PDB file of C-alpha atoms in Angstrom:
ATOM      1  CA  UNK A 178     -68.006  22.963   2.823  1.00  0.00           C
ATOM      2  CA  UNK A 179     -64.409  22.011   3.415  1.00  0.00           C
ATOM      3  CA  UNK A 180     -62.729  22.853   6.281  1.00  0.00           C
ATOM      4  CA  UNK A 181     -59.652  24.756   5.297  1.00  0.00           C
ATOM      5  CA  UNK A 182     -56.356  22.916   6.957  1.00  0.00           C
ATOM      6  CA  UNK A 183     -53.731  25.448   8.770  1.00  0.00           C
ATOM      7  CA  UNK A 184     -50.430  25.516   7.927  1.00  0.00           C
ATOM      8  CA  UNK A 185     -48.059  24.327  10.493  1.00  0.00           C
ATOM      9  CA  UNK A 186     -46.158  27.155  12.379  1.00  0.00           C
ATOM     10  CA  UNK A 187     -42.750  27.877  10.744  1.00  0.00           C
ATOM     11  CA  UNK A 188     -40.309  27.605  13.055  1.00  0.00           C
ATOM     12  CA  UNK A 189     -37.406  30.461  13.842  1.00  0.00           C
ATOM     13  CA  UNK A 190     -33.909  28.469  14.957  1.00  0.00           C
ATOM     14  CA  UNK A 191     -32.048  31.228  16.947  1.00  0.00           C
ATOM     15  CA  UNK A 192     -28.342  31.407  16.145  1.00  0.00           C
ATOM     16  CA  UNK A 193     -25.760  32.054  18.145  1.00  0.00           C
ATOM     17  CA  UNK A 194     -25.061  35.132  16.702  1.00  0.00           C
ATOM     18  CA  UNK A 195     -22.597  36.672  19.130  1.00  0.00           C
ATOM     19  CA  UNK A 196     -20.374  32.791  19.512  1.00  0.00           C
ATOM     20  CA  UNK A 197     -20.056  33.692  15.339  1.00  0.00           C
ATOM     21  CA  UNK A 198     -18.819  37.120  15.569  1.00  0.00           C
ATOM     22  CA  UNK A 199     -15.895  36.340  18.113  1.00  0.00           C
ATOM     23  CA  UNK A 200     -14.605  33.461  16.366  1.00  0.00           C
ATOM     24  CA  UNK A 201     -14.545  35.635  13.638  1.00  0.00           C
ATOM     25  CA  UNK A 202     -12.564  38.425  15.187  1.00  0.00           C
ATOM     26  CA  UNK A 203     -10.130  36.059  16.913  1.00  0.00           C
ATOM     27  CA  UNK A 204      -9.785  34.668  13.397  1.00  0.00           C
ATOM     28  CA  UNK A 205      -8.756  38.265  12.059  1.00  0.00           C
ATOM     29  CA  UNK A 206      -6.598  38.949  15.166  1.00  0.00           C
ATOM     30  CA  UNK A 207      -4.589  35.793  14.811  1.00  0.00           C
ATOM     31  CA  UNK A 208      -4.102  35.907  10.894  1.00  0.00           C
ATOM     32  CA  UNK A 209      -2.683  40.130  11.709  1.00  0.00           C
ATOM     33  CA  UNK A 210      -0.338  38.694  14.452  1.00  0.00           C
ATOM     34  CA  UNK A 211       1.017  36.046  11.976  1.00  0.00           C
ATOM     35  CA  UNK A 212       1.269  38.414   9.293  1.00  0.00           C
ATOM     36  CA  UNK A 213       3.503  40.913  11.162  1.00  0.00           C
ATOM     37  CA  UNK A 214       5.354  37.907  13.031  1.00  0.00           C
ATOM     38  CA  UNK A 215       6.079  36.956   9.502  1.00  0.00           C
ATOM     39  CA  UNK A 216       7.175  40.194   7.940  1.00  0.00           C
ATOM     40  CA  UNK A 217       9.129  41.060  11.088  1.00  0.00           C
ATOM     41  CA  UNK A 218      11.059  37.555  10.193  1.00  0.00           C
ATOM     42  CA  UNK A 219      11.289  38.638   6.456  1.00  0.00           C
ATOM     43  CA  UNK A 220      12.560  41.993   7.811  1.00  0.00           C
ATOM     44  CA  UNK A 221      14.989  40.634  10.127  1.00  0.00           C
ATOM     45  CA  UNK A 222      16.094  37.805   7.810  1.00  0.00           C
ATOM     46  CA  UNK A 223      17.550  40.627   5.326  1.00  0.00           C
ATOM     47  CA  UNK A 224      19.090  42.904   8.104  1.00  0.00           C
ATOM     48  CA  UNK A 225      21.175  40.054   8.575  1.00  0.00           C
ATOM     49  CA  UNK A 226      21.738  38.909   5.032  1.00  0.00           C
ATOM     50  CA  UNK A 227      22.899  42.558   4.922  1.00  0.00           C
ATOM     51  CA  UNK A 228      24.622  43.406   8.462  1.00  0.00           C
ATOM     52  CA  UNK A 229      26.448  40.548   9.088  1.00  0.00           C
ATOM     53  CA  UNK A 230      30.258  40.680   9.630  1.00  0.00           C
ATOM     54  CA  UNK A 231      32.717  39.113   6.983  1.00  0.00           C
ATOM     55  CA  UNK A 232      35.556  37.851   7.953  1.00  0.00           C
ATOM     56  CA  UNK A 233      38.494  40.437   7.256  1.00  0.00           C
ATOM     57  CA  UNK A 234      40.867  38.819   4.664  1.00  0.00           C
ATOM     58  CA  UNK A 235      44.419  38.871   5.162  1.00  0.00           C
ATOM     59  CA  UNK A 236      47.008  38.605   2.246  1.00  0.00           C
ATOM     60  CA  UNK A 237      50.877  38.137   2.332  1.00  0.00           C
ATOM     61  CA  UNK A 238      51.934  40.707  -0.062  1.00  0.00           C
ATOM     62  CA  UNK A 239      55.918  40.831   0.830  1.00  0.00           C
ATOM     63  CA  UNK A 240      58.134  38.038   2.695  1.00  0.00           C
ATOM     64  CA  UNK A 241      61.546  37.276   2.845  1.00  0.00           C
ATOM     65  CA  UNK A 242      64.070  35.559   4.850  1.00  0.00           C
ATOM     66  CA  UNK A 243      68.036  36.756   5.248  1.00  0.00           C
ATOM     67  CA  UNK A 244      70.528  33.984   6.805  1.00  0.00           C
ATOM     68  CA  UNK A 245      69.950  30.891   4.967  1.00  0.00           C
ATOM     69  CA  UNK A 246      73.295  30.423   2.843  1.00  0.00           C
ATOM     70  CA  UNK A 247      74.504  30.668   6.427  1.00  0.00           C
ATOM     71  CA  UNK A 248      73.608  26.735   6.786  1.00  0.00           C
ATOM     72  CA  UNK A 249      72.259  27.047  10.398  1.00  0.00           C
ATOM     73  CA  UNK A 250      75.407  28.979  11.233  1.00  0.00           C
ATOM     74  CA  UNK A 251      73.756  32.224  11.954  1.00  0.00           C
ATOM     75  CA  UNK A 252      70.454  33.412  12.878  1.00  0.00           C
ATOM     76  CA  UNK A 253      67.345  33.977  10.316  1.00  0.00           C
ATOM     77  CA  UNK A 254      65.841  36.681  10.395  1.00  0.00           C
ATOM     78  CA  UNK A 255      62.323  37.439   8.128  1.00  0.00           C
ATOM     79  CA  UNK A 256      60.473  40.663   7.015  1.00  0.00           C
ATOM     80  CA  UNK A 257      56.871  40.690   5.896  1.00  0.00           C
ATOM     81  CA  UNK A 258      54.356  42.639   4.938  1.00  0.00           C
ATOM     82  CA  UNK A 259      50.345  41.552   4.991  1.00  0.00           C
ATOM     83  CA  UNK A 260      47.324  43.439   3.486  1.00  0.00           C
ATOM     84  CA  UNK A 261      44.258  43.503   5.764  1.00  0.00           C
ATOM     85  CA  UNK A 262      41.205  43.882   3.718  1.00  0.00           C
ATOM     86  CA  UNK A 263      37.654  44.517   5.797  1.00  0.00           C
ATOM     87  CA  UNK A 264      35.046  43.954   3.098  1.00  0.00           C
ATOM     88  CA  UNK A 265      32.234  44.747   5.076  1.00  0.00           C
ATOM     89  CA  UNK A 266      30.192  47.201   3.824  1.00  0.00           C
ATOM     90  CA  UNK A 267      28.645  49.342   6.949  1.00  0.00           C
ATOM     91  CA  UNK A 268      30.653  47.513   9.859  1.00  0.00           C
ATOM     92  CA  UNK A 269      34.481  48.448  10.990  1.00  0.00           C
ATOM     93  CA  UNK A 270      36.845  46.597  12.959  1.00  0.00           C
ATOM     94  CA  UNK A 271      38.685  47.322  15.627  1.00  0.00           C
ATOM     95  CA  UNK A 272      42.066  45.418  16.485  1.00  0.00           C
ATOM     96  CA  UNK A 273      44.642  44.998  19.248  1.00  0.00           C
ATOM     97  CA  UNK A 274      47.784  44.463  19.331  1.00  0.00           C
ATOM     98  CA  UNK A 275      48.767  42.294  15.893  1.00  0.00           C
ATOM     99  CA  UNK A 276      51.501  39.403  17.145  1.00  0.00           C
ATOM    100  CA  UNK A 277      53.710  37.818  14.883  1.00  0.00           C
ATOM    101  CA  UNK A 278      54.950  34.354  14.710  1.00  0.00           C
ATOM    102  CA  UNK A 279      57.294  31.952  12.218  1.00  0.00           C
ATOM    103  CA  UNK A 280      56.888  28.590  12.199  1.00  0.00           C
ATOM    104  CA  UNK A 281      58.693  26.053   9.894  1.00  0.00           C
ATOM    105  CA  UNK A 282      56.704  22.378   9.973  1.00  0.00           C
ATOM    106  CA  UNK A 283      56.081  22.442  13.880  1.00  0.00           C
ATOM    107  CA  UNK A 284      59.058  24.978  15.176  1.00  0.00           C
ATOM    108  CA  UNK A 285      58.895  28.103  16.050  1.00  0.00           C
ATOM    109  CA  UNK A 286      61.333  29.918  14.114  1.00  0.00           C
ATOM    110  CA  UNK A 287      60.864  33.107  14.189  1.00  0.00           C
ATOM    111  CA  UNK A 288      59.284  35.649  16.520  1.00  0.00           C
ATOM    112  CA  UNK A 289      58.702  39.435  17.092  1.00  0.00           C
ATOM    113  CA  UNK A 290      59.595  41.241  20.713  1.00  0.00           C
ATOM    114  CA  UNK A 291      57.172  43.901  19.875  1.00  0.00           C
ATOM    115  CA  UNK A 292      53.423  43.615  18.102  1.00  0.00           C
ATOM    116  CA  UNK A 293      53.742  44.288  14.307  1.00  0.00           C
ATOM    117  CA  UNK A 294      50.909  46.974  14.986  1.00  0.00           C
ATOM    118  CA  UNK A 295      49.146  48.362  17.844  1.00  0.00           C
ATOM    119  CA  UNK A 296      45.685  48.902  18.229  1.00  0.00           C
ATOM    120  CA  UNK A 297      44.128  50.095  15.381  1.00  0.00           C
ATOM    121  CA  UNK A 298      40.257  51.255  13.900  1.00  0.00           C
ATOM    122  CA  UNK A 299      39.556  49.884  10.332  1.00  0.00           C
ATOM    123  CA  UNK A 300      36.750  51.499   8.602  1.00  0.00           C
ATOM    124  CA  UNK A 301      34.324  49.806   5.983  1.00  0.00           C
ATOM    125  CA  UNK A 302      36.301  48.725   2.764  1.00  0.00           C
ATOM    126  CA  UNK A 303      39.530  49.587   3.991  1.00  0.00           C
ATOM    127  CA  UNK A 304      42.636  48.019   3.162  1.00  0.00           C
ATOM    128  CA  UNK A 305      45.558  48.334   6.256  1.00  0.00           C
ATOM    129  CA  UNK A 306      49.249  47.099   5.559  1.00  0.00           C
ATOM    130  CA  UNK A 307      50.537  45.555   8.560  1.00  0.00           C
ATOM    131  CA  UNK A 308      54.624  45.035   8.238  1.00  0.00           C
ATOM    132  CA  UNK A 309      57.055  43.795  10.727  1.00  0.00           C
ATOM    133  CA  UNK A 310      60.225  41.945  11.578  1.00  0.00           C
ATOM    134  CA  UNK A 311      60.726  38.618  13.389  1.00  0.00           C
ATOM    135  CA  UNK A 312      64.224  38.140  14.707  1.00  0.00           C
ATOM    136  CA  UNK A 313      65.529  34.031  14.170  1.00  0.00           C
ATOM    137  CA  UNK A 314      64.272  31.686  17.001  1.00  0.00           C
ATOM    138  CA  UNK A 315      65.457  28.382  14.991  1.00  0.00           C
ATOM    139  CA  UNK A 316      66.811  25.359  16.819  1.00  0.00           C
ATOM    140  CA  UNK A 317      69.930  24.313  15.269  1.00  0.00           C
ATOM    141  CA  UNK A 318      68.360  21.317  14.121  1.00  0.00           C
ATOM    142  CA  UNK A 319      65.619  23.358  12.430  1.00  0.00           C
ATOM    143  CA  UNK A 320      67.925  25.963  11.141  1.00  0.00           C
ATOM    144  CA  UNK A 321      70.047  23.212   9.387  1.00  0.00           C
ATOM    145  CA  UNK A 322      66.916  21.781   7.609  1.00  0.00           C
ATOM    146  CA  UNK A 323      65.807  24.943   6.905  1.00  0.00           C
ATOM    147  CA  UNK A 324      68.789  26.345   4.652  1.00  0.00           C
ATOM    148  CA  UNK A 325      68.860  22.469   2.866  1.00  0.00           C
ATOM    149  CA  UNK A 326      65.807  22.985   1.889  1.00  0.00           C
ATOM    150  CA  UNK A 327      66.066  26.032  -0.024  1.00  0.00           C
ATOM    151  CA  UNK A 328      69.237  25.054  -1.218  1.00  0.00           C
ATOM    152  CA  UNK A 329      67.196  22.515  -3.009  1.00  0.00           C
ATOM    153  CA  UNK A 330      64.618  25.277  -4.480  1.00  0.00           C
ATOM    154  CA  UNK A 331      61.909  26.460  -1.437  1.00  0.00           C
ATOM    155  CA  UNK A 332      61.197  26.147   1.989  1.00  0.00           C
ATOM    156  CA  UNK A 333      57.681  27.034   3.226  1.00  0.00           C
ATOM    157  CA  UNK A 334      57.256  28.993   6.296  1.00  0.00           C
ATOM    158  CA  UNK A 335      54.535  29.802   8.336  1.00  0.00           C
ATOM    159  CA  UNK A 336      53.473  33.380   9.226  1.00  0.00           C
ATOM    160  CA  UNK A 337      51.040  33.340  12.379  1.00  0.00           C
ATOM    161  CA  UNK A 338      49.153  36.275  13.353  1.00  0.00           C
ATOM    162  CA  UNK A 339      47.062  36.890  16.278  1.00  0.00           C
ATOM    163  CA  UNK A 340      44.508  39.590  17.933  1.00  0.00           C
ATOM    164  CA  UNK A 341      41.683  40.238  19.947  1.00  0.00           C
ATOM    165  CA  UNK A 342      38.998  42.045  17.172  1.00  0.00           C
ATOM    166  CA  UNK A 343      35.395  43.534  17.834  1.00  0.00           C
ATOM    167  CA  UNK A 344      33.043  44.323  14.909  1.00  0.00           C
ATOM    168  CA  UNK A 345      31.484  47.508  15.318  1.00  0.00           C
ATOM    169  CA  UNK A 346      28.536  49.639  13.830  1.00  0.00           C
ATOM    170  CA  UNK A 347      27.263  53.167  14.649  1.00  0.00           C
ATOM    171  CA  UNK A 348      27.155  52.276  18.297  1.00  0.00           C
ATOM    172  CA  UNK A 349      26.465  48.801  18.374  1.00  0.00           C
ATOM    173  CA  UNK A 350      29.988  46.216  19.042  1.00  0.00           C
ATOM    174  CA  UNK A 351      29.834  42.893  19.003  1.00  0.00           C
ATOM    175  CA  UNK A 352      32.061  40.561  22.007  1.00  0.00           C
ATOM    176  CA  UNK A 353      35.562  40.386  21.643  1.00  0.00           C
ATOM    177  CA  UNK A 354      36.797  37.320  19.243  1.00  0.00           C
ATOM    178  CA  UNK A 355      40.426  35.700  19.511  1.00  0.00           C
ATOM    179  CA  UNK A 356      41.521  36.514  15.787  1.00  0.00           C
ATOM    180  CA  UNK A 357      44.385  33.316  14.569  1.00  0.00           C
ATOM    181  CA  UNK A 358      45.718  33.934  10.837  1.00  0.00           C
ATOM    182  CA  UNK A 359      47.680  31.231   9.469  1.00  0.00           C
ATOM    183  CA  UNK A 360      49.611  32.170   6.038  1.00  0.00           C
ATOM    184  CA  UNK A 361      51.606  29.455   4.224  1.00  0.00           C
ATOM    185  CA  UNK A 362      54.831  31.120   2.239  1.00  0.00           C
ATOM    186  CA  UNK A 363      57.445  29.187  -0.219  1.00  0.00           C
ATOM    187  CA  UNK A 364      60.522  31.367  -0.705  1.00  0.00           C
ATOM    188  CA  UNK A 365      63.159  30.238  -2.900  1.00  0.00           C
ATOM    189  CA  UNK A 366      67.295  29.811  -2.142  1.00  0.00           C
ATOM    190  CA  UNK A 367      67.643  33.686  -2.558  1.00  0.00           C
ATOM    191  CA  UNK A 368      65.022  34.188   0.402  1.00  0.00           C
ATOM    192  CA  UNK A 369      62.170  35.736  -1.386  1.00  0.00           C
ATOM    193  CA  UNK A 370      58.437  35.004  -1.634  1.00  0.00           C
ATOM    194  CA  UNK A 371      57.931  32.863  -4.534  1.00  0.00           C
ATOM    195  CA  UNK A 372      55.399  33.867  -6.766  1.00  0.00           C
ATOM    196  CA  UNK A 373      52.639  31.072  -6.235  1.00  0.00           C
ATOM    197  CA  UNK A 374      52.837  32.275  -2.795  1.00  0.00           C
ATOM    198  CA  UNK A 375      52.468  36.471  -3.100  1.00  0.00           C
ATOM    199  CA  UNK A 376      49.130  37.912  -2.390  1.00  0.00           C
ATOM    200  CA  UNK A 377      47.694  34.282  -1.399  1.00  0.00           C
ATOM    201  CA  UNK A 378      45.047  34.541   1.123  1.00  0.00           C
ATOM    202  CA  UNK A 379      45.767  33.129   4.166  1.00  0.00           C
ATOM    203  CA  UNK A 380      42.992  30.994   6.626  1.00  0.00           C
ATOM    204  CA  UNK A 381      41.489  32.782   9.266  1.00  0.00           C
ATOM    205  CA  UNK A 382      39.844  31.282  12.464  1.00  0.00           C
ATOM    206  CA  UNK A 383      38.349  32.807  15.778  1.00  0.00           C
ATOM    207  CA  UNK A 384      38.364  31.230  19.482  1.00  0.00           C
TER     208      UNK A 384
END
């Protein structure tokens, strides 16, 4: 009678059972931390697309100059008048004292002895009028250049404006930022802003 051949043992291989399960749960852990890291950069990324100050836009929307038929003889003397727009939706601005300078090419030739305004608040999509005058600083030189050229048909002037300006929200305020605003104006021979030149908006730049 045959003898009956035993099968071999079958073998159990013992995994590591508990090495799987933590890889697995630092798996989880890291792809939850990158998930909220990258929402919270989504999140953040609009805030700012939202929050984020615009520049204030500044527009010369009078100008005019009395003494140039006076051929350098007599002072200038200029008036203007600039609209302030903040476009911002949610943030204000707060200002200092606004000073005024006129420049034709590189002289000074005009100037104000007291700010055109004074410290002022300027809420979300408000528009603020600043006005002023600027008594005649001209060298003669300048001054004699000056009334030839509009003799001629225009003379451009330069109106400079400077401040110190924070951006503000609720209760947060950003630094204080050096606010220069250069605004080229052409008048013509009877002293007023030419057309091409009203309402132009004029460059702004912060130190």
């Amino acid at each position: 009678m045959p003898t009956e051949l035993s099968s071999p043992p079958t073998l159990f291989i013992s995994r590591p059972v508990h090495r799987t399960l933590t890889k697995r749960v630092v798996k989880l852990i890291c792809s939850a931390f990158l998930s909220l890291l990258l929402a919270a950069c989504v999140l953040l990324f609009v805030l700012w697309l939202a929050l984020r100050p615009h520049r204030p836009r500044f527009h010369v929307s009078s100008f005019s100059v009395t003494g140039l038929s006076a051929n350098g003889s007599a002072p200038l003397t200029f008036s203007f008048e600039v609209a302030v727009r903040n476009p911002n939706q949610e943030i204000a601005v707060s200002y200092d004292s606004v000073f005024v300078s006129v420049y034709y090419r590189d002289d000074r030739v005009g100037a104000a002895a007291a700010p055109a305004a004074g410290p002022f608040f300027q809420p979300p999509k408000n528009t603020t009028v600043i006005s002023g005058k600027a008594a005649g600083v001209a060298p003669a030189a300048a001054a004699g250049t000056v009334a030839r050229e509009a003799r001629a048909g225009s003379v451009v002037f330069r109106l400079q404006l400077a401040s110190v300006v924070r951006f503000r929200m609720s209760t947060w305020d950003t630094h204080r930022h050096h606010l220069h605003v250069s605004c080229d104006v052409e008048v013509g021979p009877d002293g007023l802003i030419t057309v091409g030149s009203k309402d132009k908006r004029c460059y702004i730049y912060f130190l």
